[in-house]
Amino acid sequence: MAQSKGPIRFNGSLGDIRSYYDSDLKKWIYATKGGANKELIKNSPAFARTRELNEEWKGNSIWAKIIRKGTDGLSQLKQGRNNCYLLMIAEKIQVMNHEDERGNRRIESSKFNYPLIGFSFSRKHPFNNVFFGEPELSITDDRSEVTLALNNFISKNKFSWPEHIGNYRIYLNISVVPDVIWDENRGIYETVYTPFNPMGTTKVSEWMSINTEPVDISVIAKFPFDFKPKEKSIVIATMGIEFASAIEYGCPYVVKDRGTTAILGCF
């Protein structure tokens, strides 16, 4: 794989070379076609390890999709290709499982969730580069309700953004992620509870001005329909921040890229 530094650019394929523009890297990428064919990968003993990884990748994809769907309420604050990074986290969690055989290892985020904490869904504006506050999270015993608190919060100098910002508001999303396991009888990966529909809810604060006055901010998110998470699952708490340059006549002038968001806690 190569990156373009010269004047020659094309999008698509030219002979055995393909080219595309990576919007995250902001570079043109060139790569050659080829590699082992599907039949060889499926049957050759030399590709046994590849087959194991491919099978586990299916489980990782299920797990990553649940997180993406559960945080849909923050979609306007996400930027970049988050799925590939979530797959990497799933693989880290899988590697921590020393009980299952390679090729059908479980993704037990209920046991090993710390690789998720701090994950920012904004590749362009990483959460820790934008927000310098110290939010507090608390959760009820049945894990159905999460509170995000910013006590005595002085917003001045707590944010870093490339444009002028005059106002902000806080998002809190909570979602449920069950463990993903290998079903030996069916020969597939599935969630520990089936069927499982991604469960998430998002609450948003009022717009607030950026100033030097201390305020107490509290955002509470509760699962609807008296839903209570079961064992072998985690509740992910994700905080988002949206910015506006100004608010006139009740209308916020939201900045380009809107804001940022990240996972703050797993329970």
PDB file of C-alpha atoms in Angstrom:
ATOM      1  CA  MET A   1       0.000   0.000   0.000  1.00  0.00           C
ATOM      2  CA  ALA A   2       1.268   3.469  -0.859  1.00  0.00           C
ATOM      3  CA  GLN A   3       0.227   7.095  -0.387  1.00  0.00           C
ATOM      4  CA  SER A   4       0.226   9.696  -3.124  1.00  0.00           C
ATOM      5  CA  LYS A   5       2.584  12.677  -2.888  1.00  0.00           C
ATOM      6  CA  GLY A   6       2.711  13.512  -6.569  1.00  0.00           C
ATOM      7  CA  PRO A   7       0.339  14.910  -9.189  1.00  0.00           C
ATOM      8  CA  ILE A   8      -0.993  11.550 -10.490  1.00  0.00           C
ATOM      9  CA  ARG A   9      -4.407  10.742  -9.054  1.00  0.00           C
ATOM     10  CA  PHE A  10      -7.237   8.473 -10.112  1.00  0.00           C
ATOM     11  CA  ASN A  11     -10.256   6.991  -8.401  1.00  0.00           C
ATOM     12  CA  GLY A  12     -10.977   3.314  -9.106  1.00  0.00           C
ATOM     13  CA  SER A  13      -8.749   0.721 -10.775  1.00  0.00           C
ATOM     14  CA  LEU A  14      -5.952   0.936 -13.296  1.00  0.00           C
ATOM     15  CA  GLY A  15      -4.656  -2.511 -14.229  1.00  0.00           C
ATOM     16  CA  ASP A  16      -3.742  -4.262 -10.982  1.00  0.00           C
ATOM     17  CA  ILE A  17      -3.675  -1.011  -9.016  1.00  0.00           C
ATOM     18  CA  ARG A  18      -6.666   0.461  -7.236  1.00  0.00           C
ATOM     19  CA  SER A  19      -6.909   3.932  -5.754  1.00  0.00           C
ATOM     20  CA  TYR A  20      -9.250   5.710  -3.361  1.00  0.00           C
ATOM     21  CA  TYR A  21      -9.324   8.852  -1.256  1.00  0.00           C
ATOM     22  CA  ASP A  22      -9.290   8.279   2.511  1.00  0.00           C
ATOM     23  CA  SER A  23     -11.367  11.095   4.007  1.00  0.00           C
ATOM     24  CA  ASP A  24     -10.102  10.357   7.532  1.00  0.00           C
ATOM     25  CA  LEU A  25      -6.423  10.458   6.575  1.00  0.00           C
ATOM     26  CA  LYS A  26      -7.072  13.108   3.899  1.00  0.00           C
ATOM     27  CA  LYS A  27      -4.757  11.219   1.541  1.00  0.00           C
ATOM     28  CA  TRP A  28      -4.968   9.252  -1.680  1.00  0.00           C
ATOM     29  CA  ILE A  29      -4.253   5.551  -1.092  1.00  0.00           C
ATOM     30  CA  TYR A  30      -2.935   3.121  -3.716  1.00  0.00           C
ATOM     31  CA  ALA A  31      -2.935  -0.662  -3.345  1.00  0.00           C
ATOM     32  CA  THR A  32      -2.411  -3.652  -5.606  1.00  0.00           C
ATOM     33  CA  LYS A  33      -5.056  -6.246  -6.329  1.00  0.00           C
ATOM     34  CA  GLY A  34      -4.524  -9.932  -5.766  1.00  0.00           C
ATOM     35  CA  GLY A  35      -4.007 -12.345  -2.888  1.00  0.00           C
ATOM     36  CA  ALA A  36      -5.309 -15.813  -2.140  1.00  0.00           C
ATOM     37  CA  ASN A  37      -8.627 -16.771  -3.726  1.00  0.00           C
ATOM     38  CA  LYS A  38     -11.728 -17.757  -1.755  1.00  0.00           C
ATOM     39  CA  GLU A  39     -11.383 -21.485  -2.458  1.00  0.00           C
ATOM     40  CA  LEU A  40      -7.789 -21.571  -1.222  1.00  0.00           C
ATOM     41  CA  ILE A  41      -8.653 -19.767   1.999  1.00  0.00           C
ATOM     42  CA  LYS A  42     -11.592 -22.107   2.608  1.00  0.00           C
ATOM     43  CA  ASN A  43      -9.747 -25.409   2.150  1.00  0.00           C
ATOM     44  CA  SER A  44      -5.973 -25.028   2.458  1.00  0.00           C
ATOM     45  CA  PRO A  45      -4.337 -26.081   5.773  1.00  0.00           C
ATOM     46  CA  ALA A  46      -2.036 -23.098   5.367  1.00  0.00           C
ATOM     47  CA  PHE A  47      -5.020 -20.802   5.940  1.00  0.00           C
ATOM     48  CA  ALA A  48      -6.368 -22.523   9.067  1.00  0.00           C
ATOM     49  CA  ARG A  49      -5.493 -19.501  11.205  1.00  0.00           C
ATOM     50  CA  THR A  50      -7.153 -17.187   8.684  1.00  0.00           C
ATOM     51  CA  ARG A  51     -10.358 -19.223   8.850  1.00  0.00           C
ATOM     52  CA  GLU A  52     -10.362 -18.975  12.647  1.00  0.00           C
ATOM     53  CA  LEU A  53      -9.919 -15.213  12.520  1.00  0.00           C
ATOM     54  CA  ASN A  54     -12.623 -14.865   9.873  1.00  0.00           C
ATOM     55  CA  GLU A  55     -15.066 -16.793  12.056  1.00  0.00           C
ATOM     56  CA  GLU A  56     -14.293 -14.677  15.100  1.00  0.00           C
ATOM     57  CA  TRP A  57     -14.614 -11.536  12.991  1.00  0.00           C
ATOM     58  CA  LYS A  58     -18.305 -12.419  12.501  1.00  0.00           C
ATOM     59  CA  GLY A  59     -18.823 -12.351  16.271  1.00  0.00           C
ATOM     60  CA  ASN A  60     -16.907  -9.097  16.549  1.00  0.00           C
ATOM     61  CA  SER A  61     -19.141  -7.573  13.872  1.00  0.00           C
ATOM     62  CA  ILE A  62     -22.303  -8.508  15.782  1.00  0.00           C
ATOM     63  CA  TRP A  63     -20.914  -6.916  18.943  1.00  0.00           C
ATOM     64  CA  ALA A  64     -19.751  -3.729  17.188  1.00  0.00           C
ATOM     65  CA  LYS A  65     -23.109  -3.318  15.434  1.00  0.00           C
ATOM     66  CA  ILE A  66     -24.955  -3.461  18.762  1.00  0.00           C
ATOM     67  CA  ILE A  67     -22.845  -0.572  20.063  1.00  0.00           C
ATOM     68  CA  ARG A  68     -23.327   1.474  16.896  1.00  0.00           C
ATOM     69  CA  LYS A  69     -27.098   0.931  16.912  1.00  0.00           C
ATOM     70  CA  GLY A  70     -27.420   1.559  20.641  1.00  0.00           C
ATOM     71  CA  THR A  71     -25.740   4.957  20.271  1.00  0.00           C
ATOM     72  CA  ASP A  72     -27.771   6.075  17.247  1.00  0.00           C
ATOM     73  CA  GLY A  73     -29.097   8.956  19.348  1.00  0.00           C
ATOM     74  CA  LEU A  74     -25.616  10.499  19.120  1.00  0.00           C
ATOM     75  CA  SER A  75     -25.171  10.009  15.372  1.00  0.00           C
ATOM     76  CA  GLN A  76     -24.903  13.743  14.658  1.00  0.00           C
ATOM     77  CA  LEU A  77     -21.857  13.913  16.951  1.00  0.00           C
ATOM     78  CA  LYS A  78     -19.997  10.959  15.422  1.00  0.00           C
ATOM     79  CA  GLN A  79     -17.315  11.324  12.752  1.00  0.00           C
ATOM     80  CA  GLY A  80     -15.053   8.880  10.979  1.00  0.00           C
ATOM     81  CA  ARG A  81     -15.020   5.120  10.547  1.00  0.00           C
ATOM     82  CA  ASN A  82     -15.851   3.980  14.044  1.00  0.00           C
ATOM     83  CA  ASN A  83     -16.700   0.397  13.145  1.00  0.00           C
ATOM     84  CA  CYS A  84     -13.118  -0.673  12.453  1.00  0.00           C
ATOM     85  CA  TYR A  85     -12.000   0.633  15.858  1.00  0.00           C
ATOM     86  CA  LEU A  86     -14.883  -1.114  17.615  1.00  0.00           C
ATOM     87  CA  LEU A  87     -13.844  -4.347  15.896  1.00  0.00           C
ATOM     88  CA  MET A  88     -10.330  -3.860  17.290  1.00  0.00           C
ATOM     89  CA  ILE A  89     -11.765  -3.448  20.797  1.00  0.00           C
ATOM     90  CA  ALA A  90     -13.862  -6.595  20.341  1.00  0.00           C
ATOM     91  CA  GLU A  91     -10.717  -8.472  19.349  1.00  0.00           C
ATOM     92  CA  LYS A  92      -8.919  -7.227  22.477  1.00  0.00           C
ATOM     93  CA  ILE A  93     -11.776  -8.512  24.636  1.00  0.00           C
ATOM     94  CA  GLN A  94     -11.753 -11.825  22.767  1.00  0.00           C
ATOM     95  CA  VAL A  95      -8.032 -12.294  23.398  1.00  0.00           C
ATOM     96  CA  MET A  96      -8.681 -12.010  27.149  1.00  0.00           C
ATOM     97  CA  ASN A  97     -10.778 -15.188  26.945  1.00  0.00           C
ATOM     98  CA  HIS A  98      -8.449 -18.087  27.746  1.00  0.00           C
ATOM     99  CA  GLU A  99     -11.209 -20.700  28.088  1.00  0.00           C
ATOM    100  CA  ASP A 100     -12.555 -21.088  24.541  1.00  0.00           C
ATOM    101  CA  GLU A 101     -10.714 -22.463  21.551  1.00  0.00           C
ATOM    102  CA  ARG A 102      -9.426 -20.049  18.953  1.00  0.00           C
ATOM    103  CA  GLY A 103     -12.042 -19.595  16.264  1.00  0.00           C
ATOM    104  CA  ASN A 104     -15.031 -19.508  18.620  1.00  0.00           C
ATOM    105  CA  ARG A 105     -13.944 -17.321  21.530  1.00  0.00           C
ATOM    106  CA  ARG A 106     -16.689 -15.333  23.251  1.00  0.00           C
ATOM    107  CA  ILE A 107     -16.783 -11.534  23.426  1.00  0.00           C
ATOM    108  CA  GLU A 108     -17.428 -11.182  27.155  1.00  0.00           C
ATOM    109  CA  SER A 109     -17.639  -7.445  27.637  1.00  0.00           C
ATOM    110  CA  SER A 110     -19.538  -8.108  30.886  1.00  0.00           C
ATOM    111  CA  LYS A 111     -16.185  -9.310  32.280  1.00  0.00           C
ATOM    112  CA  PHE A 112     -13.691  -7.228  30.311  1.00  0.00           C
ATOM    113  CA  ASN A 113     -15.133  -3.817  29.490  1.00  0.00           C
ATOM    114  CA  TYR A 114     -12.240  -1.466  30.227  1.00  0.00           C
ATOM    115  CA  PRO A 115     -10.998  -1.340  26.588  1.00  0.00           C
ATOM    116  CA  LEU A 116     -14.259   0.488  25.801  1.00  0.00           C
ATOM    117  CA  ILE A 117     -13.930   3.232  28.402  1.00  0.00           C
ATOM    118  CA  GLY A 118     -12.758   6.477  26.831  1.00  0.00           C
ATOM    119  CA  PHE A 119     -13.527   5.382  23.275  1.00  0.00           C
ATOM    120  CA  SER A 120     -14.383   8.477  21.222  1.00  0.00           C
ATOM    121  CA  PHE A 121     -16.816   8.200  18.328  1.00  0.00           C
ATOM    122  CA  SER A 122     -15.365  11.378  16.847  1.00  0.00           C
ATOM    123  CA  ARG A 123     -12.135  10.708  14.978  1.00  0.00           C
ATOM    124  CA  LYS A 124     -11.849  14.316  13.837  1.00  0.00           C
ATOM    125  CA  HIS A 125     -12.437  15.861  17.262  1.00  0.00           C
ATOM    126  CA  PRO A 126     -11.404  13.331  19.946  1.00  0.00           C
ATOM    127  CA  PHE A 127     -13.399  13.863  23.119  1.00  0.00           C
ATOM    128  CA  ASN A 128     -10.400  14.328  25.423  1.00  0.00           C
ATOM    129  CA  ASN A 129      -8.996  17.001  23.104  1.00  0.00           C
ATOM    130  CA  VAL A 130     -12.246  18.971  23.249  1.00  0.00           C
ATOM    131  CA  PHE A 131     -13.573  18.653  26.806  1.00  0.00           C
ATOM    132  CA  PHE A 132     -11.577  19.213  30.009  1.00  0.00           C
ATOM    133  CA  GLY A 133     -14.236  18.748  32.670  1.00  0.00           C
ATOM    134  CA  GLU A 134     -14.677  15.985  35.247  1.00  0.00           C
ATOM    135  CA  PRO A 135     -18.145  14.463  34.877  1.00  0.00           C
ATOM    136  CA  GLU A 136     -19.485  12.071  37.503  1.00  0.00           C
ATOM    137  CA  LEU A 137     -21.568   9.023  36.624  1.00  0.00           C
ATOM    138  CA  SER A 138     -23.891   7.113  38.931  1.00  0.00           C
ATOM    139  CA  ILE A 139     -26.218   4.189  38.217  1.00  0.00           C
ATOM    140  CA  THR A 140     -29.138   2.623  40.066  1.00  0.00           C
ATOM    141  CA  ASP A 141     -28.834  -0.862  41.536  1.00  0.00           C
ATOM    142  CA  ASP A 142     -30.977  -2.384  38.786  1.00  0.00           C
ATOM    143  CA  ARG A 143     -28.885  -0.578  36.124  1.00  0.00           C
ATOM    144  CA  SER A 144     -31.981   0.955  34.522  1.00  0.00           C
ATOM    145  CA  GLU A 145     -31.051   4.614  35.117  1.00  0.00           C
ATOM    146  CA  VAL A 146     -27.802   6.577  34.826  1.00  0.00           C
ATOM    147  CA  THR A 147     -27.106  10.120  36.029  1.00  0.00           C
ATOM    148  CA  LEU A 148     -24.372  12.336  34.616  1.00  0.00           C
ATOM    149  CA  ALA A 149     -23.433  15.253  36.870  1.00  0.00           C
ATOM    150  CA  LEU A 150     -21.164  18.250  36.407  1.00  0.00           C
ATOM    151  CA  ASN A 151     -21.186  19.984  39.777  1.00  0.00           C
ATOM    152  CA  ASN A 152     -19.992  23.547  40.232  1.00  0.00           C
ATOM    153  CA  PHE A 153     -19.110  23.485  36.529  1.00  0.00           C
ATOM    154  CA  ILE A 154     -17.488  26.606  35.064  1.00  0.00           C
ATOM    155  CA  SER A 155     -17.712  26.257  31.300  1.00  0.00           C
ATOM    156  CA  LYS A 156     -15.187  28.959  30.447  1.00  0.00           C
ATOM    157  CA  ASN A 157     -11.898  27.349  29.331  1.00  0.00           C
ATOM    158  CA  LYS A 158     -13.372  23.841  29.579  1.00  0.00           C
ATOM    159  CA  PHE A 159     -13.746  23.434  25.812  1.00  0.00           C
ATOM    160  CA  SER A 160     -11.330  23.551  22.889  1.00  0.00           C
ATOM    161  CA  TRP A 161     -12.858  23.989  19.424  1.00  0.00           C
ATOM    162  CA  PRO A 162     -11.445  25.363  16.137  1.00  0.00           C
ATOM    163  CA  GLU A 163     -14.357  27.806  15.771  1.00  0.00           C
ATOM    164  CA  HIS A 164     -15.876  30.374  18.091  1.00  0.00           C
ATOM    165  CA  ILE A 165     -18.407  28.755  20.425  1.00  0.00           C
ATOM    166  CA  GLY A 166     -20.841  30.612  22.630  1.00  0.00           C
ATOM    167  CA  ASN A 167     -23.221  27.872  23.731  1.00  0.00           C
ATOM    168  CA  TYR A 168     -23.216  24.160  24.476  1.00  0.00           C
ATOM    169  CA  ARG A 169     -25.494  21.342  25.535  1.00  0.00           C
ATOM    170  CA  ILE A 170     -24.839  17.926  27.055  1.00  0.00           C
ATOM    171  CA  TYR A 171     -26.028  14.543  25.768  1.00  0.00           C
ATOM    172  CA  LEU A 172     -26.237  11.327  27.765  1.00  0.00           C
ATOM    173  CA  ASN A 173     -26.850   8.034  25.994  1.00  0.00           C
ATOM    174  CA  ILE A 174     -27.197   4.682  27.723  1.00  0.00           C
ATOM    175  CA  SER A 175     -27.303   1.400  25.833  1.00  0.00           C
ATOM    176  CA  VAL A 176     -27.152  -2.317  26.580  1.00  0.00           C
ATOM    177  CA  VAL A 177     -24.508  -4.619  25.113  1.00  0.00           C
ATOM    178  CA  PRO A 178     -24.905  -8.359  25.784  1.00  0.00           C
ATOM    179  CA  ASP A 179     -22.048 -10.822  25.547  1.00  0.00           C
ATOM    180  CA  VAL A 180     -21.648 -12.505  22.165  1.00  0.00           C
ATOM    181  CA  ILE A 181     -21.133 -16.271  22.296  1.00  0.00           C
ATOM    182  CA  TRP A 182     -20.482 -19.184  19.955  1.00  0.00           C
ATOM    183  CA  ASP A 183     -23.472 -21.499  19.445  1.00  0.00           C
ATOM    184  CA  GLU A 184     -21.889 -24.918  19.026  1.00  0.00           C
ATOM    185  CA  ASN A 185     -25.079 -26.550  17.734  1.00  0.00           C
ATOM    186  CA  ARG A 186     -25.765 -23.986  15.031  1.00  0.00           C
ATOM    187  CA  GLY A 187     -22.124 -23.173  14.297  1.00  0.00           C
ATOM    188  CA  ILE A 188     -22.642 -19.405  14.470  1.00  0.00           C
ATOM    189  CA  TYR A 189     -22.037 -16.434  16.746  1.00  0.00           C
ATOM    190  CA  GLU A 190     -25.046 -14.866  18.455  1.00  0.00           C
ATOM    191  CA  THR A 191     -25.898 -12.702  21.451  1.00  0.00           C
ATOM    192  CA  VAL A 192     -26.259 -14.484  24.781  1.00  0.00           C
ATOM    193  CA  TYR A 193     -29.927 -13.432  24.733  1.00  0.00           C
ATOM    194  CA  THR A 194     -31.750 -14.090  21.473  1.00  0.00           C
ATOM    195  CA  PRO A 195     -33.459 -12.438  19.826  1.00  0.00           C
ATOM    196  CA  PHE A 196     -31.863  -9.179  20.969  1.00  0.00           C
ATOM    197  CA  ASN A 197     -32.807  -5.759  19.636  1.00  0.00           C
ATOM    198  CA  PRO A 198     -30.289  -2.972  20.364  1.00  0.00           C
ATOM    199  CA  MET A 199     -31.592  -0.982  23.322  1.00  0.00           C
ATOM    200  CA  GLY A 200     -30.555   2.635  23.832  1.00  0.00           C
ATOM    201  CA  THR A 201     -31.974   5.932  25.037  1.00  0.00           C
ATOM    202  CA  THR A 202     -30.637   9.486  24.808  1.00  0.00           C
ATOM    203  CA  LYS A 203     -31.349  12.589  26.896  1.00  0.00           C
ATOM    204  CA  VAL A 204     -30.223  16.135  26.144  1.00  0.00           C
ATOM    205  CA  SER A 205     -29.808  19.175  28.383  1.00  0.00           C
ATOM    206  CA  GLU A 206     -30.969  22.687  27.547  1.00  0.00           C
ATOM    207  CA  TRP A 207     -28.615  24.985  25.670  1.00  0.00           C
ATOM    208  CA  MET A 208     -26.312  26.845  28.069  1.00  0.00           C
ATOM    209  CA  SER A 209     -23.998  29.815  27.653  1.00  0.00           C
ATOM    210  CA  ILE A 210     -20.242  29.519  28.016  1.00  0.00           C
ATOM    211  CA  ASN A 211     -19.241  31.825  30.873  1.00  0.00           C
ATOM    212  CA  THR A 212     -17.457  32.046  34.218  1.00  0.00           C
ATOM    213  CA  GLU A 213     -20.503  31.387  36.410  1.00  0.00           C
ATOM    214  CA  PRO A 214     -20.527  27.989  38.178  1.00  0.00           C
ATOM    215  CA  VAL A 215     -23.552  25.796  37.480  1.00  0.00           C
ATOM    216  CA  ASP A 216     -24.721  22.342  38.513  1.00  0.00           C
ATOM    217  CA  ILE A 217     -25.647  20.200  35.518  1.00  0.00           C
ATOM    218  CA  SER A 218     -27.500  16.912  35.793  1.00  0.00           C
ATOM    219  CA  VAL A 219     -28.678  14.736  32.902  1.00  0.00           C
ATOM    220  CA  ILE A 220     -30.620  11.558  33.681  1.00  0.00           C
ATOM    221  CA  ALA A 221     -31.218   8.751  31.181  1.00  0.00           C
ATOM    222  CA  LYS A 222     -33.579   5.870  31.958  1.00  0.00           C
ATOM    223  CA  PHE A 223     -34.460   2.872  29.822  1.00  0.00           C
ATOM    224  CA  PRO A 224     -38.097   2.946  28.626  1.00  0.00           C
ATOM    225  CA  PHE A 225     -40.839   0.409  29.340  1.00  0.00           C
ATOM    226  CA  ASP A 226     -39.339  -0.477  32.749  1.00  0.00           C
ATOM    227  CA  PHE A 227     -36.551  -2.324  30.942  1.00  0.00           C
ATOM    228  CA  LYS A 228     -33.874  -3.740  33.234  1.00  0.00           C
ATOM    229  CA  PRO A 229     -30.595  -5.148  31.870  1.00  0.00           C
ATOM    230  CA  LYS A 230     -29.895  -8.807  32.533  1.00  0.00           C
ATOM    231  CA  GLU A 231     -26.710 -10.541  33.619  1.00  0.00           C
ATOM    232  CA  LYS A 232     -23.967 -11.132  31.056  1.00  0.00           C
ATOM    233  CA  SER A 233     -24.526  -7.677  29.626  1.00  0.00           C
ATOM    234  CA  ILE A 234     -23.176  -4.197  30.237  1.00  0.00           C
ATOM    235  CA  VAL A 235     -24.743  -0.752  30.291  1.00  0.00           C
ATOM    236  CA  ILE A 236     -22.642   1.735  28.350  1.00  0.00           C
ATOM    237  CA  ALA A 237     -22.879   5.418  29.319  1.00  0.00           C
ATOM    238  CA  THR A 238     -21.819   7.782  26.543  1.00  0.00           C
ATOM    239  CA  MET A 239     -21.513  11.557  26.893  1.00  0.00           C
ATOM    240  CA  GLY A 240     -21.850  13.977  24.012  1.00  0.00           C
ATOM    241  CA  ILE A 241     -21.290  17.717  23.682  1.00  0.00           C
ATOM    242  CA  GLU A 242     -22.822  19.888  20.977  1.00  0.00           C
ATOM    243  CA  PHE A 243     -21.742  23.469  20.300  1.00  0.00           C
ATOM    244  CA  ALA A 244     -23.360  26.559  18.837  1.00  0.00           C
ATOM    245  CA  SER A 245     -21.652  29.804  17.910  1.00  0.00           C
ATOM    246  CA  ALA A 246     -24.674  31.767  19.146  1.00  0.00           C
ATOM    247  CA  ILE A 247     -28.401  31.544  19.821  1.00  0.00           C
ATOM    248  CA  GLU A 248     -30.695  34.182  18.363  1.00  0.00           C
ATOM    249  CA  TYR A 249     -34.456  34.258  18.884  1.00  0.00           C
ATOM    250  CA  GLY A 250     -34.289  30.730  20.259  1.00  0.00           C
ATOM    251  CA  CYS A 251     -32.468  29.381  17.197  1.00  0.00           C
ATOM    252  CA  PRO A 252     -28.997  27.854  17.807  1.00  0.00           C
ATOM    253  CA  TYR A 253     -26.337  28.351  15.142  1.00  0.00           C
ATOM    254  CA  VAL A 254     -24.731  24.926  15.443  1.00  0.00           C
ATOM    255  CA  VAL A 255     -21.053  24.836  14.464  1.00  0.00           C
ATOM    256  CA  LYS A 256     -19.578  22.717  11.692  1.00  0.00           C
ATOM    257  CA  ASP A 257     -19.010  19.094  12.843  1.00  0.00           C
ATOM    258  CA  ARG A 258     -21.412  19.883  15.710  1.00  0.00           C
ATOM    259  CA  GLY A 259     -19.370  18.435  18.603  1.00  0.00           C
ATOM    260  CA  THR A 260     -17.911  15.244  20.014  1.00  0.00           C
ATOM    261  CA  THR A 261     -18.849  12.162  22.025  1.00  0.00           C
ATOM    262  CA  ALA A 262     -17.195   9.320  23.954  1.00  0.00           C
ATOM    263  CA  ILE A 263     -17.944   6.347  26.204  1.00  0.00           C
ATOM    264  CA  LEU A 264     -17.383   7.392  29.817  1.00  0.00           C
ATOM    265  CA  GLY A 265     -18.420   4.307  31.738  1.00  0.00           C
ATOM    266  CA  CYS A 266     -19.495   0.663  31.566  1.00  0.00           C
ATOM    267  CA  PHE A 267     -21.606  -0.920  34.295  1.00  0.00           C
TER     268      PHE A 267
END
